XYZ file of N, CA and C in Angstrom:
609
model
N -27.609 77.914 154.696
C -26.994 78.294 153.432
C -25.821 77.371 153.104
N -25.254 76.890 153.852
C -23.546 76.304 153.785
C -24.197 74.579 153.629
N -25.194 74.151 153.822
C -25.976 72.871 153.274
C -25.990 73.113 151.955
N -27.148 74.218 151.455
C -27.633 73.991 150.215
C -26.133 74.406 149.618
N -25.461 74.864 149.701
C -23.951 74.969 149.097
C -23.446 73.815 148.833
N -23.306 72.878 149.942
C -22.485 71.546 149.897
C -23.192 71.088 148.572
N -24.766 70.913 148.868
C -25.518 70.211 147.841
C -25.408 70.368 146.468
N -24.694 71.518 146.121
C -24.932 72.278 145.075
C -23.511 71.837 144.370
N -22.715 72.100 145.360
C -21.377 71.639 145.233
C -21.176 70.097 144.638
N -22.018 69.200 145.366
C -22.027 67.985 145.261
C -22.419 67.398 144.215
N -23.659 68.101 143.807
C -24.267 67.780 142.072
C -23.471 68.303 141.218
N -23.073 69.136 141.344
C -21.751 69.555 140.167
C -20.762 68.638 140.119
N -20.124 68.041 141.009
C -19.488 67.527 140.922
C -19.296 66.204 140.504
N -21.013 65.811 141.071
C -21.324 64.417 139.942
C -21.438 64.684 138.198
N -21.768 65.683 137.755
C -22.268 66.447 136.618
C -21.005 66.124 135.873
N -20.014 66.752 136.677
C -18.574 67.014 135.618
C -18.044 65.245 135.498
N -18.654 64.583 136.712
C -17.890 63.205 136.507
C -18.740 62.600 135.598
N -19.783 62.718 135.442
C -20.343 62.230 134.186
C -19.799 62.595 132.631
N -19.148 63.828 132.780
C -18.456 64.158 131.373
C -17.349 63.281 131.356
N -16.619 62.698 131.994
C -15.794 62.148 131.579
C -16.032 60.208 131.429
N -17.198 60.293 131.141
C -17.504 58.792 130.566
C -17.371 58.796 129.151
N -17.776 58.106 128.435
C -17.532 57.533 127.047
C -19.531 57.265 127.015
N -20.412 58.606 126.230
C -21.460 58.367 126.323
C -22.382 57.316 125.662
N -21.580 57.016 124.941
C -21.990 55.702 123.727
C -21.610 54.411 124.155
N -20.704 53.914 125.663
C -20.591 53.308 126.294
C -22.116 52.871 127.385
N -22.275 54.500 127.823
C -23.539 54.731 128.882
C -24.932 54.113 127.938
N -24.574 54.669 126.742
C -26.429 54.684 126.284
C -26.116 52.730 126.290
N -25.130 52.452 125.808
C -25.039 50.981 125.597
C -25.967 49.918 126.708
N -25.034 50.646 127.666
C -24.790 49.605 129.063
C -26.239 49.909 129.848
N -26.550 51.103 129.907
C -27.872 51.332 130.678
C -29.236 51.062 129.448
N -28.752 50.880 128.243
C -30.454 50.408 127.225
C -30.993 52.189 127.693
N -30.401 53.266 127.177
C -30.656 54.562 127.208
C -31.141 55.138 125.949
N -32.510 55.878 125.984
C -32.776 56.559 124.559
C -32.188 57.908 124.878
N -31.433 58.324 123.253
C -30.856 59.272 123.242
C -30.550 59.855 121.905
N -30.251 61.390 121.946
C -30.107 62.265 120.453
C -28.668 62.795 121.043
N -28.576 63.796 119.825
C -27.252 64.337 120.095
C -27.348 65.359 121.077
N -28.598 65.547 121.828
C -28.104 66.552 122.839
C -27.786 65.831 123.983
N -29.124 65.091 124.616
C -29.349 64.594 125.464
C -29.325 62.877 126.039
N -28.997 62.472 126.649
C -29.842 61.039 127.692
C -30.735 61.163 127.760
N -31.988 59.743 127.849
C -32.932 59.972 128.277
C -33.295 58.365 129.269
N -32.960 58.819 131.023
C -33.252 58.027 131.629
C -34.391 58.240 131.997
N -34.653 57.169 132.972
C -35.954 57.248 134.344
C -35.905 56.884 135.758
N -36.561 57.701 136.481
C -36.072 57.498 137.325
C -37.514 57.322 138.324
N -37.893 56.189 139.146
C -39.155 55.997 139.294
C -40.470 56.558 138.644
N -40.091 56.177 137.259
C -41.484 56.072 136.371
C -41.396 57.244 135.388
N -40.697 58.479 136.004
C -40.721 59.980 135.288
C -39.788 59.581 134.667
N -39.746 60.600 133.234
C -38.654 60.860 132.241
C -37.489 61.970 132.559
N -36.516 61.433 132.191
C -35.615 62.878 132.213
C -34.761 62.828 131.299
N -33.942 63.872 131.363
C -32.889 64.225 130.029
C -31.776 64.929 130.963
N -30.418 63.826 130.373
C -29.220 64.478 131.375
C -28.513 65.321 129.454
N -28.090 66.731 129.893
C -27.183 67.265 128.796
C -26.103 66.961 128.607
N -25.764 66.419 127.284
C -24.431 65.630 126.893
C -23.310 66.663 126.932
N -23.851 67.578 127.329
C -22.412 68.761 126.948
C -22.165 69.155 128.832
N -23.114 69.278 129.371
C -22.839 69.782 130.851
C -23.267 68.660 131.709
N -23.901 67.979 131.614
C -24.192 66.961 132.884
C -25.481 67.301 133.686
N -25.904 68.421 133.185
C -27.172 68.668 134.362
C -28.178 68.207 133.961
N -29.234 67.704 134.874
C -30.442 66.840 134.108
C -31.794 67.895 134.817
N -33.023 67.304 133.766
C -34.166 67.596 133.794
C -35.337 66.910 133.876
N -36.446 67.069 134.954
C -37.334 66.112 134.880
C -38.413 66.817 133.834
N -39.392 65.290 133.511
C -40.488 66.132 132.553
C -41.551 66.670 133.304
N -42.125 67.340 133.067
C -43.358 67.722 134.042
C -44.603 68.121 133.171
N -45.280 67.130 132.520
C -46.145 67.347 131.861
C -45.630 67.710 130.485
N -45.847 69.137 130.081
C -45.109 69.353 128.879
C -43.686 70.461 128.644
N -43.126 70.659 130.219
C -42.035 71.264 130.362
C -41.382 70.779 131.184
N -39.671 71.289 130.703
C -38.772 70.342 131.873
C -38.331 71.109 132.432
N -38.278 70.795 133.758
C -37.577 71.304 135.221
C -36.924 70.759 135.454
N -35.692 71.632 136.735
C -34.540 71.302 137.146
C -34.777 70.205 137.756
N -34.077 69.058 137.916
C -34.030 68.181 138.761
C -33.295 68.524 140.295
N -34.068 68.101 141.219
C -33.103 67.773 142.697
C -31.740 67.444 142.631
N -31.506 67.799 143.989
C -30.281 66.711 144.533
C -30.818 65.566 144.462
N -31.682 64.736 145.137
C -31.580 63.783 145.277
C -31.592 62.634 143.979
N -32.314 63.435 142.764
C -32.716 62.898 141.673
C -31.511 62.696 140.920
N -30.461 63.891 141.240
C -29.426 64.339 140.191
C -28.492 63.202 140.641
N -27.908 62.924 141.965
C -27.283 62.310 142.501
C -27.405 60.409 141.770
N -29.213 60.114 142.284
C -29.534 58.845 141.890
C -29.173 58.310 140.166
N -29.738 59.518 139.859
C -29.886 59.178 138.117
C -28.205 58.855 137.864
N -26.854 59.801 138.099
C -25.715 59.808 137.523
C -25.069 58.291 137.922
N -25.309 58.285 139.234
C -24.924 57.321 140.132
C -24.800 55.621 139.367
N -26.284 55.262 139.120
C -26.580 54.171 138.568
C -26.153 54.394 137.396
N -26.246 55.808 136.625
C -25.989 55.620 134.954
C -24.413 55.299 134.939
N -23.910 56.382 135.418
C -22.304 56.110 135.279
C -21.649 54.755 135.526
N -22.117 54.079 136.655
C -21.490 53.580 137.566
C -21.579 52.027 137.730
N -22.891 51.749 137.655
C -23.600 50.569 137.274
C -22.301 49.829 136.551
N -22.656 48.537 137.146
C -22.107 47.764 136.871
C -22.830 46.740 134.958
N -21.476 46.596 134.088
C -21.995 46.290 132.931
C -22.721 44.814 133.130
N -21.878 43.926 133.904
C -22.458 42.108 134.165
C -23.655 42.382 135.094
N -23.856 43.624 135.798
C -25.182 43.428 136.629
C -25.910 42.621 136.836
N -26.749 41.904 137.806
C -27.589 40.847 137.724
C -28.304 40.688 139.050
N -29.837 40.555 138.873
C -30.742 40.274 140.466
C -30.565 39.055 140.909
N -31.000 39.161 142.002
C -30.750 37.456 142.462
C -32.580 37.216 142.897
N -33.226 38.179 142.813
C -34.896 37.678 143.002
C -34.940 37.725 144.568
N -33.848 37.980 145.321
C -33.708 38.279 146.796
C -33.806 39.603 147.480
N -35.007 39.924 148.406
C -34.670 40.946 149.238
C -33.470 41.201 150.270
N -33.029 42.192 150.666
C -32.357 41.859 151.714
C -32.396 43.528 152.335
N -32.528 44.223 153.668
C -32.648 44.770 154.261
C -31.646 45.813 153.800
N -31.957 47.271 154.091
C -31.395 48.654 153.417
C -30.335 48.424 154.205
N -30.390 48.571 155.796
C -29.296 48.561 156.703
C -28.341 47.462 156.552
N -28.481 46.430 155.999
C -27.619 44.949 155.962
C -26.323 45.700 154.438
N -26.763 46.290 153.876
C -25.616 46.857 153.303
C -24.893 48.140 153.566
N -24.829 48.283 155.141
C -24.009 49.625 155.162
C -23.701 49.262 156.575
N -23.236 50.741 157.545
C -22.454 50.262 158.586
C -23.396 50.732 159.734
N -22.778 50.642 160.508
C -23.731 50.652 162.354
C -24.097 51.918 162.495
N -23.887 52.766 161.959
C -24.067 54.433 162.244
C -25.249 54.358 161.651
N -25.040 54.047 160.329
C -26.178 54.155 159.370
C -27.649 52.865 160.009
N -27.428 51.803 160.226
C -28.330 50.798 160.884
C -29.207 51.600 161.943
N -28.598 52.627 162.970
C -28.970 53.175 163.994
C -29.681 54.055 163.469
N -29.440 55.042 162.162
C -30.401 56.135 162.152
C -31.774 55.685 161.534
N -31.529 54.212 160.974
C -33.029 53.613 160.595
C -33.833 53.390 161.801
N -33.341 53.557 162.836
C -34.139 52.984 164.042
C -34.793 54.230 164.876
N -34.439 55.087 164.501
C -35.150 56.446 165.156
C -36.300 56.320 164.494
N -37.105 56.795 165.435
C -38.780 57.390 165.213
C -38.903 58.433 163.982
N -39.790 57.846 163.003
C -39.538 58.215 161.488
C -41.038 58.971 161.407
N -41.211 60.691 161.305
C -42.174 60.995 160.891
C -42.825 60.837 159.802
N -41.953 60.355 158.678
C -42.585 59.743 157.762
C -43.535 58.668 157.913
N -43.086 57.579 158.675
C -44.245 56.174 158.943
C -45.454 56.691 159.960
N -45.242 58.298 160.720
C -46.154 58.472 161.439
C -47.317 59.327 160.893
N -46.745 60.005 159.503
C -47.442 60.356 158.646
C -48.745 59.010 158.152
N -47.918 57.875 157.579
C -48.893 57.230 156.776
C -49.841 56.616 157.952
N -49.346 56.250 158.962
C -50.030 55.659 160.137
C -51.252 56.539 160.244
N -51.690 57.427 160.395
C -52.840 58.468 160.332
C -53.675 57.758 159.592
N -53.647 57.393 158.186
C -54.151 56.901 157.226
C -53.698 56.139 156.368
N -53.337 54.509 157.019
C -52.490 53.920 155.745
C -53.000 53.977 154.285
N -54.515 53.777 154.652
C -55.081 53.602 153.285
C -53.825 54.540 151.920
N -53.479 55.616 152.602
C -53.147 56.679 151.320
C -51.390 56.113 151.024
N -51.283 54.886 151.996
C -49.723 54.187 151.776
C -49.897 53.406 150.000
N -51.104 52.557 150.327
C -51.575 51.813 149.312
C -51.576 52.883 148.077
N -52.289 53.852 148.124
C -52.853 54.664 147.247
C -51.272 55.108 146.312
N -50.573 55.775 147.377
C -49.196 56.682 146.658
C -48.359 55.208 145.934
N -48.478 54.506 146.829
C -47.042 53.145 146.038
C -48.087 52.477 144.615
N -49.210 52.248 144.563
C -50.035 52.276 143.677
C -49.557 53.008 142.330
N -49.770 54.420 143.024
C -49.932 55.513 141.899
C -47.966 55.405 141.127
N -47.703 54.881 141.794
C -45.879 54.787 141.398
C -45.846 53.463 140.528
N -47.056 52.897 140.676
C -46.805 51.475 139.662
C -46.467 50.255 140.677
N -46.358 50.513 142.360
C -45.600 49.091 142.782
C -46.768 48.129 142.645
N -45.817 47.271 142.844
C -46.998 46.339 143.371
C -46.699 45.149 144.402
N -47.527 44.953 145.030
C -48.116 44.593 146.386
C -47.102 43.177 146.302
N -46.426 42.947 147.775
C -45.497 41.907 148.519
C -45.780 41.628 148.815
N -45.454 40.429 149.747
C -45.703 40.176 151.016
C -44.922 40.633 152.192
N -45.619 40.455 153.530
C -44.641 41.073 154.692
C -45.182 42.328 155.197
N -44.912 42.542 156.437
C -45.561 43.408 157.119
C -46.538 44.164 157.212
N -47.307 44.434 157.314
C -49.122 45.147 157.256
C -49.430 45.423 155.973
N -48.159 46.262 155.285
C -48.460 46.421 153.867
C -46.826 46.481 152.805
N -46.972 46.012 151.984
C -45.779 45.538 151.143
C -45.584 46.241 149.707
N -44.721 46.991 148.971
C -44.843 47.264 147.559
C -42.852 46.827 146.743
N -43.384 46.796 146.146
C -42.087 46.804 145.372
C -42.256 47.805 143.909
N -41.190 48.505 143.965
C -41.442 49.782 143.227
C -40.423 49.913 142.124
N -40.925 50.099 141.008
C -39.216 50.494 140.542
C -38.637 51.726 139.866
N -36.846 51.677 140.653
C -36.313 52.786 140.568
C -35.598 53.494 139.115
N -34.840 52.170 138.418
C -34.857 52.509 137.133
C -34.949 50.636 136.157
N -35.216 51.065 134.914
C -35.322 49.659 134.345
C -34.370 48.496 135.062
N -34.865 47.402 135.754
C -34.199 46.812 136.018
C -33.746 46.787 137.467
N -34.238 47.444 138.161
C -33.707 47.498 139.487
C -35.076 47.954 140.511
N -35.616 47.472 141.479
C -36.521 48.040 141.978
C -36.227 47.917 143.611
N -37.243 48.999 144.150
C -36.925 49.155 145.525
C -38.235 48.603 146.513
N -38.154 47.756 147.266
C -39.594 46.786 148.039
C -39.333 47.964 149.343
N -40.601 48.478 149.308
C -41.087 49.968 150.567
C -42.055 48.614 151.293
N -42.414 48.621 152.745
C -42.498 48.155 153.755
C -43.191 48.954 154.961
N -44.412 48.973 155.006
C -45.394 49.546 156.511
C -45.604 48.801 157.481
N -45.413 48.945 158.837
C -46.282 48.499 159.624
C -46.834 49.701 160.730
N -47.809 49.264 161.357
C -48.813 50.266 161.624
C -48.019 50.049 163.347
N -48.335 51.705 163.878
C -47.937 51.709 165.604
C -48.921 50.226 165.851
N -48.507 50.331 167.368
C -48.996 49.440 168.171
C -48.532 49.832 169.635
N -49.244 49.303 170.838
C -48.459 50.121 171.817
C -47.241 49.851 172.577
N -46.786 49.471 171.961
C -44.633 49.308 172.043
C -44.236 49.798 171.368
N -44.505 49.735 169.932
C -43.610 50.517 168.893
C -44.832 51.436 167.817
N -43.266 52.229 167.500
C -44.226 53.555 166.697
C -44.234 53.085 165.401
N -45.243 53.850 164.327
C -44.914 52.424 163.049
C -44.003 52.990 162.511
N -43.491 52.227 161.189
C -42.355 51.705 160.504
C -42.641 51.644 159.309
N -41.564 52.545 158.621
C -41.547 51.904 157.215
C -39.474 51.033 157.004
N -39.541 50.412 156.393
C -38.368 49.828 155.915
C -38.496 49.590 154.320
N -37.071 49.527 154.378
C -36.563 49.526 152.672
C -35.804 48.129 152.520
N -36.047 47.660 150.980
C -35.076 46.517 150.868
C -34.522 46.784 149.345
N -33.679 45.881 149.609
C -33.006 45.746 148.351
C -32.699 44.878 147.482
N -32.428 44.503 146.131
C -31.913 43.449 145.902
C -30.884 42.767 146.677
N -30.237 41.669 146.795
C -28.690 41.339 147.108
C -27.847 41.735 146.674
N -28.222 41.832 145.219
C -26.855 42.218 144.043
C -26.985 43.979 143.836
N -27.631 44.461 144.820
C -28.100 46.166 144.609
C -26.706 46.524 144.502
N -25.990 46.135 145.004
C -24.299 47.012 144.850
C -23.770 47.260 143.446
N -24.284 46.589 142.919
C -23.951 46.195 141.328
C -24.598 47.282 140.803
N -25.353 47.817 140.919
C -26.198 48.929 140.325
C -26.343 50.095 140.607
N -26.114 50.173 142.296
C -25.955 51.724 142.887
C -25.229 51.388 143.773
N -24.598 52.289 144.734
C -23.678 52.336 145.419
C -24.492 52.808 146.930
N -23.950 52.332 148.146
C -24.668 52.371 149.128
C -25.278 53.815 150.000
N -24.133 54.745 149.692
C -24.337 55.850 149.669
C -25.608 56.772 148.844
N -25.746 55.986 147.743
C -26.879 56.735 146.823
C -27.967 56.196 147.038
N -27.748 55.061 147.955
C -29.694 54.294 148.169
C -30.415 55.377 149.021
N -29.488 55.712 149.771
C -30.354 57.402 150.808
C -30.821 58.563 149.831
N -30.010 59.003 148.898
C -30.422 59.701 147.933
C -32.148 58.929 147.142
N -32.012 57.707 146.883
C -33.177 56.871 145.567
C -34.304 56.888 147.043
N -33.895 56.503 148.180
C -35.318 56.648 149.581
C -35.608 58.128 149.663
N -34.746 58.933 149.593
C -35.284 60.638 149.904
C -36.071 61.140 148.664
N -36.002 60.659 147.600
C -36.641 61.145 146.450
C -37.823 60.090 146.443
N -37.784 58.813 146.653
C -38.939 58.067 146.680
C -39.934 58.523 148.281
N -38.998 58.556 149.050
C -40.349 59.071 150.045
C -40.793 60.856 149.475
N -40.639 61.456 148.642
C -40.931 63.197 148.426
C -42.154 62.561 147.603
N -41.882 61.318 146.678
C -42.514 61.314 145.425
C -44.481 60.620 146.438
N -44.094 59.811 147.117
C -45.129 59.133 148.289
C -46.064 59.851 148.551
N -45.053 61.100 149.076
C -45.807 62.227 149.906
C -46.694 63.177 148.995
N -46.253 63.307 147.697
C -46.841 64.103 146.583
C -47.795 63.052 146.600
N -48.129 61.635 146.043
C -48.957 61.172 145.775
C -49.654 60.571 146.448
N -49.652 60.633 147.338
C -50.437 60.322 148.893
C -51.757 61.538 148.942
N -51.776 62.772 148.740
C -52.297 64.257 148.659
C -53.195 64.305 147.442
N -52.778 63.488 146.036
C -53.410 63.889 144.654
C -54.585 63.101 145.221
């Protein structure tokens, strides 16, 4: 209970910091469609609508909108607010862990039931990053580059067990990813991109 509290706590608190932007600044800087109620970002491929009066956003779901996640609520404010206006890619990958610190490097290295999921059946790795629009890299057994919102995309990374190691997925990033999200929220844009995998891995 005292988790989903924090969480709850935590999206509010991005919510209210979004009220205090200048929204005609936001629609500017992020290329945002919008009316007088709402924003209308995206956030790997889906539509949503953040409320100009409270901050809370909604995904579309066919022809009704639902609450958005933490993880969604977090990603979407993050980049909208925050993002940098000169932003710019450099066409360079560079490793999830190479922008954060040793704590964080280490928990990429634990045995990830997620990669032991797709290992069963990569085929359905291809299938879900597919169904998200990536498309195919180079590098390790299997490669996608996906994207998270206009302009910014995230390169997902398989390799299959073998008998030394268990398999692996890894994340990369632009170089200039700092410019656009903040390092803290790339765990948030991987927890919502691996939920979205796992949904479309199943259809």
């Amino acid at each position: 209970m005292e988790k989903t509290d924090n969480y709850a706590l935590q999206a509010s608190q991005a919510q209210a910091h979004f009220l205090t932007y200048d929204q005609e600044t936001l629609i500017r800087k992020c290329d945002l469609q919008a009316d007088k109620n709402y924003l209308y970002p995206t956030l790997f491929g889906l539509c949503y609508r953040i409320d100009r009066k409270t901050g809370q956003i909604q995904r579309k779901d066919k022809d009704a909108w639902q609450k958005a996640d933490f993880n969604e609520i977090m990603t979407i404010l993050d980049i909208v607010c925050d993002c940098r206006e000169d932003r710019s890619l450099t066409g360079r990958w560079n490793g999830m862990q190479n922008f954060g610190h040793q704590f964080h490097q280490n928990l990429l290295e634990e045995e990830d039931p997620f990669a032991a999921y797709f290992d069963k059946d990569p085929s359905l790795f291809r299938k879900a990053c597919r169904a998200l629009g990536g498309t195919e890299i180079p590098g390790a057994d299997m490669g996608y580059a996906i994207e998270v919102m206009p302009g910014l995309k995230i390169a997902v990374q398989f390799w299959h067990s073998d008998e030394e190691f268990p398999a692996q997925v890894r994340y990369f990033w632009d170089e200039n990813a700092l410019q656009f999200i903040r390092y803290e929220t790339m765990y948030f844009a991987v927890g919502r991109l691996k939920s979205l995998l796992l949904t479309r891995s199943m259809l």
